[in-house]
Amino acid sequence: MVWKLVFQSMLMLLMFELAAAPPPPPIAKPGCRDRCGDISIPYPFGIGNNCYMNESFSIECNKTGAFISAINMEVLNISAERAAATVKGPIISSNCSGRENGVPLNLSETPFVFSYYYNVFVAVGCNTQALMSGTRQTLVGCVSPCSDVESKNFCRAYPSSLLQVFNPKLEATDDREGCKLAFLVNETWFESNISDPFTVQHRDYVPTELVWMMDLNRFIDDQSFYCRSRYQNGSFGSECVCNGGYEGYPYLGCKGKHIYIFLQKYE
Ligand SMILES: *[C@@H]1O[C@H](CO)[C@@H](O)[C@H](O)[C@H]1NC(C)=O
Ligand SMILES: *[C@@H]1O[C@H](CO)[C@@H](O)[C@H](O)[C@H]1NC(C)=O
Ligand SMILES: *[C@@H]1O[C@H](CO)[C@@H](O)[C@H](O)[C@H]1NC(C)=O
Ligand SMILES: *[C@@H]1O[C@H](CO)[C@@H](O)[C@H](O)[C@H]1NC(C)=O
Ligand SMILES: *[C@@H]1O[C@H](CO)[C@@H](O)[C@H](O)[C@H]1NC(C)=O
Ligand SMILES: *[C@@H]1O[C@H](CO)[C@@H](O)[C@H](O)[C@H]1NC(C)=O
Ligand SMILES: *[C@@H]1O[C@H](CO)[C@@H](O)[C@H](O)[C@H]1NC(C)=O
Ligand SMILES: *[C@@H]1O[C@H](CO)[C@@H](O)[C@H](O)[C@H]1NC(C)=O
């Protein structure tokens, strides 16, 4: 009898816990779409007027996919937790039969930066030197080896922390010809999905990670959340979470937890 009571009250508690689990907080402003097809669109991004933080974060959603209009790049995923957007990144190539060369990118004067934390710069080819200049004229690049095992003829380098221009120059260090490639790619993806980097010449794009600058000054006295950044310039890639006692989606504001829900349920 006693056990039955204990069991019943445990069951009630369990049901209550399930019922009380709050729905995930909205990631879009009220009245705004939070998805484009399969892709979730968290604020500061948004679809349509008054739904994004400013024009730079406007998403065009159509039958082809989701595009960051300001830089005309197609989005594959946006992760607010990581403060990163996965976009279709270009593949720069030279002397590869049947492919166009890929368009270099210049994100200057936009809030977007190529993530040095999630991306790796890869050059593919035999004795290929690939160099690109960063925002502050720092050169990034590497020279690939030339072995008999074609799949080993690539090299990688880490981009500088505030890279906004992707315009690698491909050169042969000897008189060999042949296909050469350079791209900035999500490192985890590259390691787990690409065993032979030469196969990238048959792809239209690689997944590239962008981070963005957000003006967090308006929150400066706000105790309800905190942000951290992996970037030299703390304005970029701010990963924000609500502080203890607060809940919600930090970029739209964290609110104090409502403890009274507990009482309401027992009425
Ligand atoms: C969708 O928008 C992108 C970017 O503006 C554009 O390139 C593409 O052609 C559009 N697709 C359709 C089906 O309108
Ligand atoms: C998109 O980002 C979310 C959040 O980080 C992650 O869980 C998910 O696996 C990502 N999707 C793809 C296709 O990478
Ligand atoms: C990138 O664009 C900015 C202006 O938007 C320009 O000043 C700069 O020279 C460009 N950089 C390259 C490498 O094209
Ligand atoms: C591409 O091939 C041509 C000859 O077909 C050669 O002259 C040129 O040096 C090659 N370019 C590179 C970057 O390898
Ligand atoms: C990088 O790619 C991996 C594997 O596809 C994915 O799980 C991860 O979410 C991507 N990184 C970011 C920052 O989106
Ligand atoms: C990358 O590889 C993982 C497994 O390693 C697979 O689940 C995923 O679909 C692959 N992604 C792409 C874009 O090929
Ligand atoms: C949007 O906001 C970001 C962050 O404050 C800023 O860097 C960017 O210049 C703004 N874009 C426009 C079009 O005002
Ligand atoms: C970060 O970079 C932006 C744009 O280049 C600049 O306006 C801002 O002053 C920088 N902030 C810091 C803390 O260096």
Coordinates of C-alpha atoms and ligand atoms in Angstrom, one line a residue:
M1 CA 0.0 0.0 0.0
V2 CA 2.7 2.4 1.0
W3 CA 4.8 1.3 -1.9
K4 CA 1.9 1.8 -4.3
L5 CA 1.5 5.3 -3.0
V6 CA 5.2 6.0 -3.3
F7 CA 5.2 4.6 -6.8
Q8 CA 2.1 6.6 -7.8
S9 CA 3.6 9.9 -6.5
M10 CA 6.9 9.1 -8.3
L11 CA 4.9 8.5 -11.5
M12 CA 3.1 11.8 -11.0
L13 CA 6.3 13.5 -10.4
L14 CA 7.7 12.0 -13.6
M15 CA 4.6 13.0 -15.6
F16 CA 4.9 16.4 -14.1
E17 CA 8.5 16.8 -15.0
L18 CA 7.7 15.8 -18.6
A19 CA 4.8 18.2 -18.7
A20 CA 6.9 21.0 -17.2
A21 CA 9.8 20.7 -19.6
P22 CA 9.8 24.1 -21.2
P23 CA 9.5 24.3 -25.0
P24 CA 12.8 25.3 -26.7
P25 CA 13.0 29.1 -26.7
P26 CA 12.2 30.8 -30.0
I27 CA 15.3 31.5 -32.1
A28 CA 13.6 34.0 -34.4
K29 CA 11.8 37.3 -33.6
P30 CA 8.1 37.1 -32.9
G31 CA 6.2 36.6 -36.2
C32 CA 9.3 35.7 -38.1
R33 CA 10.1 32.4 -39.9
D34 CA 12.8 30.3 -38.1
R35 CA 13.4 27.9 -41.0
C36 CA 14.2 27.9 -44.7
G37 CA 13.4 24.4 -45.8
D38 CA 15.5 22.1 -43.6
I39 CA 17.8 24.9 -42.4
S40 CA 17.1 26.7 -39.2
I41 CA 17.6 30.4 -39.3
P42 CA 18.5 31.8 -35.8
Y43 CA 18.6 35.5 -35.0
P44 CA 20.7 37.7 -35.8
F45 CA 19.8 36.1 -39.2
G46 CA 16.3 36.4 -40.4
I47 CA 14.0 36.2 -43.4
G48 CA 12.2 39.4 -44.3
N49 CA 12.0 42.9 -43.0
N50 CA 12.4 43.5 -39.3
C51 CA 13.3 39.8 -38.8
Y52 CA 17.1 40.2 -39.0
M53 CA 19.4 42.3 -36.9
N54 CA 20.4 44.4 -39.9
E55 CA 20.8 44.1 -43.7
S56 CA 24.0 42.1 -43.3
F57 CA 22.0 39.2 -41.8
S58 CA 19.2 39.2 -44.2
I59 CA 18.5 35.7 -45.5
E60 CA 16.9 35.1 -48.9
C61 CA 14.9 31.9 -48.8
N62 CA 13.8 30.5 -52.2
K63 CA 13.4 27.1 -53.9
T64 CA 17.2 26.8 -54.4
G65 CA 18.0 27.3 -50.8
A66 CA 18.9 29.9 -48.2
F67 CA 21.3 32.7 -49.1
I68 CA 23.1 35.4 -47.1
S69 CA 22.1 38.2 -49.5
A70 CA 24.9 40.6 -48.4
I71 CA 27.6 38.2 -49.6
N72 CA 25.5 36.1 -52.0
M73 CA 26.6 32.9 -50.4
E74 CA 24.4 29.8 -49.9
V75 CA 23.9 28.6 -46.3
L76 CA 24.0 24.9 -45.4
N77 CA 23.7 25.3 -41.6
I78 CA 23.7 28.0 -39.0
S79 CA 24.7 27.1 -35.5
A80 CA 24.0 29.9 -32.9
E81 CA 25.7 27.8 -30.2
R82 CA 28.9 27.8 -32.1
A83 CA 28.3 31.2 -33.6
A84 CA 29.1 29.8 -37.0
A85 CA 27.4 29.6 -40.4
T86 CA 28.3 26.8 -42.8
V87 CA 28.3 28.1 -46.4
K88 CA 29.0 26.6 -49.8
G89 CA 32.7 27.6 -50.1
P90 CA 34.5 28.0 -53.4
I91 CA 37.1 25.7 -54.8
I92 CA 39.9 27.6 -56.5
S93 CA 41.5 25.5 -59.3
S94 CA 44.0 25.6 -62.0
N95 CA 44.6 23.2 -64.9
C96 CA 41.8 20.8 -63.8
S97 CA 40.0 19.5 -66.9
G98 CA 36.3 20.2 -67.0
R99 CA 36.0 22.6 -64.1
E100 CA 35.7 26.3 -63.8
N101 CA 38.1 28.0 -61.5
G102 CA 35.8 29.1 -58.6
V103 CA 35.3 32.7 -57.6
P104 CA 37.6 34.3 -55.0
L105 CA 35.8 35.9 -52.1
N106 CA 36.2 39.3 -50.5
L107 CA 34.1 39.8 -47.3
S108 CA 35.7 43.2 -46.5
E109 CA 33.2 45.7 -45.2
T110 CA 30.8 42.9 -44.1
P111 CA 30.6 41.5 -40.5
F112 CA 31.7 38.1 -41.8
V113 CA 35.0 36.4 -41.3
F114 CA 36.3 33.0 -42.3
S115 CA 36.6 31.0 -39.1
Y116 CA 40.2 30.1 -38.3
Y117 CA 39.0 27.8 -35.6
Y118 CA 36.8 25.5 -37.6
N119 CA 38.4 25.8 -41.1
V120 CA 41.7 24.6 -42.5
F121 CA 43.2 25.9 -45.7
V122 CA 44.1 23.0 -48.1
A123 CA 46.2 23.0 -51.3
V124 CA 46.2 20.0 -53.6
G125 CA 48.5 19.1 -56.4
C126 CA 52.0 18.1 -57.2
N127 CA 54.5 20.7 -55.8
T128 CA 51.8 23.2 -55.6
Q129 CA 52.4 26.4 -53.8
A130 CA 49.2 28.1 -52.6
L131 CA 49.4 31.5 -50.9
M132 CA 46.7 33.9 -49.8
S133 CA 47.0 37.2 -48.1
G134 CA 45.0 38.0 -45.0
T135 CA 43.4 41.2 -43.9
R136 CA 46.6 42.5 -42.5
Q137 CA 48.8 41.4 -45.4
T138 CA 50.0 38.3 -43.7
L139 CA 50.6 35.4 -46.1
V140 CA 49.0 32.1 -45.4
G141 CA 49.8 29.0 -47.4
C142 CA 51.8 25.9 -48.0
V143 CA 53.6 23.9 -50.6
S144 CA 52.2 20.4 -51.3
P145 CA 54.6 17.5 -51.8
C146 CA 54.9 15.4 -54.9
S147 CA 54.9 11.7 -54.2
D148 CA 53.9 8.7 -56.2
V149 CA 50.8 8.4 -54.0
E150 CA 48.6 11.0 -55.5
S151 CA 46.2 11.2 -52.5
K152 CA 49.1 12.3 -50.4
N153 CA 49.9 15.3 -52.5
F154 CA 48.3 18.0 -50.5
C155 CA 49.2 20.3 -47.6
R156 CA 47.3 22.3 -45.1
A157 CA 47.7 25.6 -43.2
Y158 CA 45.7 27.5 -40.7
P159 CA 44.1 30.7 -41.7
S160 CA 44.8 33.9 -39.9
S161 CA 42.3 34.9 -37.3
L162 CA 40.6 37.7 -39.1
L163 CA 40.6 36.4 -42.6
Q164 CA 38.1 38.1 -44.9
V165 CA 39.7 37.7 -48.3
F166 CA 40.0 34.3 -49.9
N167 CA 42.0 34.7 -53.0
P168 CA 44.7 32.1 -53.1
K169 CA 47.4 32.1 -55.9
L170 CA 48.3 28.7 -57.2
E171 CA 51.7 28.2 -58.6
A172 CA 53.8 25.2 -59.5
T173 CA 57.2 25.2 -57.8
D174 CA 58.7 23.2 -60.7
D175 CA 57.6 22.8 -64.4
R176 CA 55.1 20.1 -63.7
E177 CA 51.6 20.6 -64.9
G178 CA 48.4 19.0 -63.7
C179 CA 45.4 19.8 -61.6
K180 CA 45.8 22.1 -58.6
L181 CA 43.2 23.0 -56.0
A182 CA 42.9 25.3 -53.0
F183 CA 40.0 25.7 -50.6
L184 CA 39.1 26.6 -47.1
V185 CA 37.1 23.9 -45.5
N186 CA 35.5 22.7 -42.2
E187 CA 38.4 20.7 -40.9
T188 CA 36.3 18.0 -39.2
W189 CA 34.3 17.5 -42.4
F190 CA 37.5 17.3 -44.5
E191 CA 39.1 14.7 -42.2
S192 CA 36.0 12.5 -42.0
N193 CA 34.6 12.8 -45.6
I194 CA 37.6 13.2 -47.9
S195 CA 40.1 10.4 -48.2
D196 CA 41.6 11.6 -51.5
P197 CA 41.8 15.4 -51.8
F198 CA 42.0 15.2 -55.6
T199 CA 38.3 14.0 -55.6
V200 CA 37.4 17.6 -54.5
Q201 CA 37.9 18.7 -58.1
H202 CA 34.7 16.9 -58.9
R203 CA 32.7 18.8 -56.3
D204 CA 30.9 22.1 -56.7
Y205 CA 31.7 23.4 -53.3
V206 CA 33.2 22.5 -49.9
P207 CA 31.5 23.4 -46.6
T208 CA 33.2 26.5 -45.2
E209 CA 32.6 28.0 -41.8
L210 CA 32.0 31.8 -41.3
V211 CA 31.7 33.6 -38.1
W212 CA 30.2 37.1 -37.7
M213 CA 30.6 40.2 -35.7
M214 CA 27.7 41.2 -33.5
D215 CA 27.3 44.5 -31.7
L216 CA 27.0 43.3 -28.1
N217 CA 27.4 46.7 -26.6
R218 CA 23.6 47.1 -26.0
F219 CA 23.9 44.2 -23.6
I220 CA 26.9 45.6 -21.7
D221 CA 25.1 45.9 -18.3
D222 CA 23.0 42.7 -18.8
Q223 CA 23.7 40.2 -16.1
S224 CA 21.4 37.6 -17.7
F225 CA 23.9 36.0 -20.1
Y226 CA 27.6 35.9 -20.9
C227 CA 29.5 35.5 -24.1
R228 CA 32.9 34.2 -25.1
S229 CA 34.8 34.4 -28.3
R230 CA 37.6 32.3 -29.8
Y231 CA 38.8 35.2 -31.9
Q232 CA 41.5 37.8 -31.3
N233 CA 39.0 40.5 -31.8
G234 CA 36.3 39.7 -29.2
S235 CA 33.5 41.0 -31.3
F236 CA 33.7 38.0 -33.6
G237 CA 32.2 34.6 -33.1
S238 CA 30.6 35.5 -29.8
E239 CA 29.1 32.3 -28.3
C240 CA 26.5 33.5 -25.8
V241 CA 24.6 31.5 -23.1
C242 CA 22.1 32.5 -20.5
N243 CA 23.4 32.7 -17.0
G244 CA 22.1 30.4 -14.2
G245 CA 18.5 31.4 -13.2
Y246 CA 17.8 32.7 -16.7
E247 CA 16.5 31.0 -19.7
G248 CA 15.8 31.8 -23.4
Y249 CA 17.8 32.4 -26.5
P250 CA 20.6 34.8 -25.5
Y251 CA 20.6 36.8 -28.8
L252 CA 16.9 37.7 -28.2
G253 CA 17.2 38.2 -24.5
C254 CA 17.3 35.8 -21.5
K255 CA 14.5 36.0 -19.0
G256 CA 14.3 35.0 -15.3
K257 CA 13.0 31.5 -14.9
H258 CA 9.4 31.2 -13.9
I259 CA 9.2 29.1 -10.8
Y260 CA 5.4 29.6 -10.4
I261 CA 4.8 27.1 -13.2
F262 CA 5.4 24.5 -10.5
L263 CA 2.5 25.7 -8.5
Q264 CA 0.1 26.2 -11.4
K265 CA 0.5 22.5 -12.4
Y266 CA -0.9 21.3 -9.0
E267 CA -4.0 23.3 -9.0
Ligands
LIG1 C1 17.5 32.1 -55.0 O1 18.3 33.2 -54.6 C2 19.6 33.1 -55.1 C3 20.4 34.3 -54.5 O2 19.8 35.5 -54.7 C4 19.7 33.1 -56.6 O3 21.0 33.0 -57.0 C5 18.9 32.0 -57.1 O4 18.8 32.0 -58.5 C6 17.4 32.0 -56.6 N1 16.7 30.8 -57.0 C7 15.5 30.9 -57.5 C8 14.8 29.6 -57.8 O5 14.9 32.0 -57.6
LIG2 C1 24.1 22.0 -38.0 O1 24.5 22.6 -36.7 C2 23.9 21.9 -35.6 C3 24.3 22.7 -34.4 O2 25.7 22.8 -34.2 C4 24.5 20.5 -35.6 O3 23.9 19.8 -34.5 C5 24.1 19.8 -36.9 O4 24.7 18.5 -36.9 C6 24.6 20.6 -38.1 N1 24.1 20.0 -39.3 C7 25.0 19.7 -40.3 C8 24.3 19.1 -41.5 O5 26.2 19.8 -40.2
LIG3 C1 38.3 43.7 -50.9 O1 37.3 44.7 -51.0 C2 37.7 45.9 -50.4 C3 36.6 46.9 -50.5 O2 35.3 46.3 -50.4 C4 38.9 46.5 -51.2 O3 39.4 47.7 -50.6 C5 40.1 45.5 -51.2 O4 41.1 45.9 -52.0 C6 39.6 44.1 -51.7 N1 40.7 43.2 -51.5 C7 41.0 42.3 -52.5 C8 42.2 41.4 -52.2 O5 40.4 42.3 -53.5
LIG4 C1 48.9 24.7 -66.7 O1 49.2 24.0 -67.8 C2 49.9 24.8 -68.8 C3 50.1 24.0 -70.0 O2 49.0 23.3 -70.3 C4 51.2 25.2 -68.2 O3 51.9 26.1 -69.1 C5 51.0 26.0 -66.9 O4 52.2 26.3 -66.2 C6 50.1 25.2 -65.9 N1 49.8 26.0 -64.8 C7 50.0 25.6 -63.6 C8 49.6 26.6 -62.5 O5 50.4 24.5 -63.3
LIG5 C1 31.9 20.8 -39.4 O1 31.6 19.6 -40.0 C2 31.2 18.6 -39.1 C3 31.0 17.3 -39.8 O2 30.2 17.4 -41.0 C4 29.9 19.0 -38.4 O3 29.4 18.1 -37.5 C5 30.1 20.3 -37.7 O4 28.9 20.8 -37.2 C6 30.7 21.4 -38.6 N1 31.2 22.5 -37.9 C7 30.5 23.6 -37.6 C8 31.1 24.7 -36.9 O5 29.4 23.7 -38.1
LIG6 C1 30.3 13.0 -44.1 O1 30.6 11.7 -43.5 C2 29.7 11.4 -42.5 C3 30.1 10.1 -41.9 O2 31.5 10.1 -41.7 C4 28.3 11.2 -43.2 O3 27.4 10.9 -42.2 C5 27.9 12.5 -43.9 O4 26.7 12.3 -44.6 C6 29.0 12.9 -44.8 N1 28.6 14.2 -45.3 C7 28.7 14.5 -46.6 C8 28.3 15.9 -47.0 O5 29.1 13.8 -47.5
LIG7 C1 25.3 45.0 -39.0 O1 25.8 44.8 -37.7 C2 27.1 44.4 -37.6 C3 27.5 44.2 -36.2 O2 27.2 45.3 -35.4 C4 28.0 45.4 -38.3 O3 29.4 45.0 -38.3 C5 27.6 45.6 -39.7 O4 28.3 46.6 -40.4 C6 26.1 46.0 -39.8 N1 25.6 45.9 -41.2 C7 24.9 46.9 -41.7 C8 24.5 46.8 -43.2 O5 24.7 47.9 -41.1
LIG8 C1 37.2 44.5 -33.9 O1 37.1 44.7 -35.3 C2 36.2 45.7 -35.7 C3 36.1 45.7 -37.3 O2 37.4 45.5 -37.8 C4 36.6 47.0 -35.1 O3 35.6 48.0 -35.5 C5 36.6 46.9 -33.6 O4 37.1 48.1 -33.1 C6 37.6 45.8 -33.2 N1 37.5 45.6 -31.8 C7 38.5 45.3 -31.0 C8 38.3 45.1 -29.6 O5 39.7 45.2 -31.5

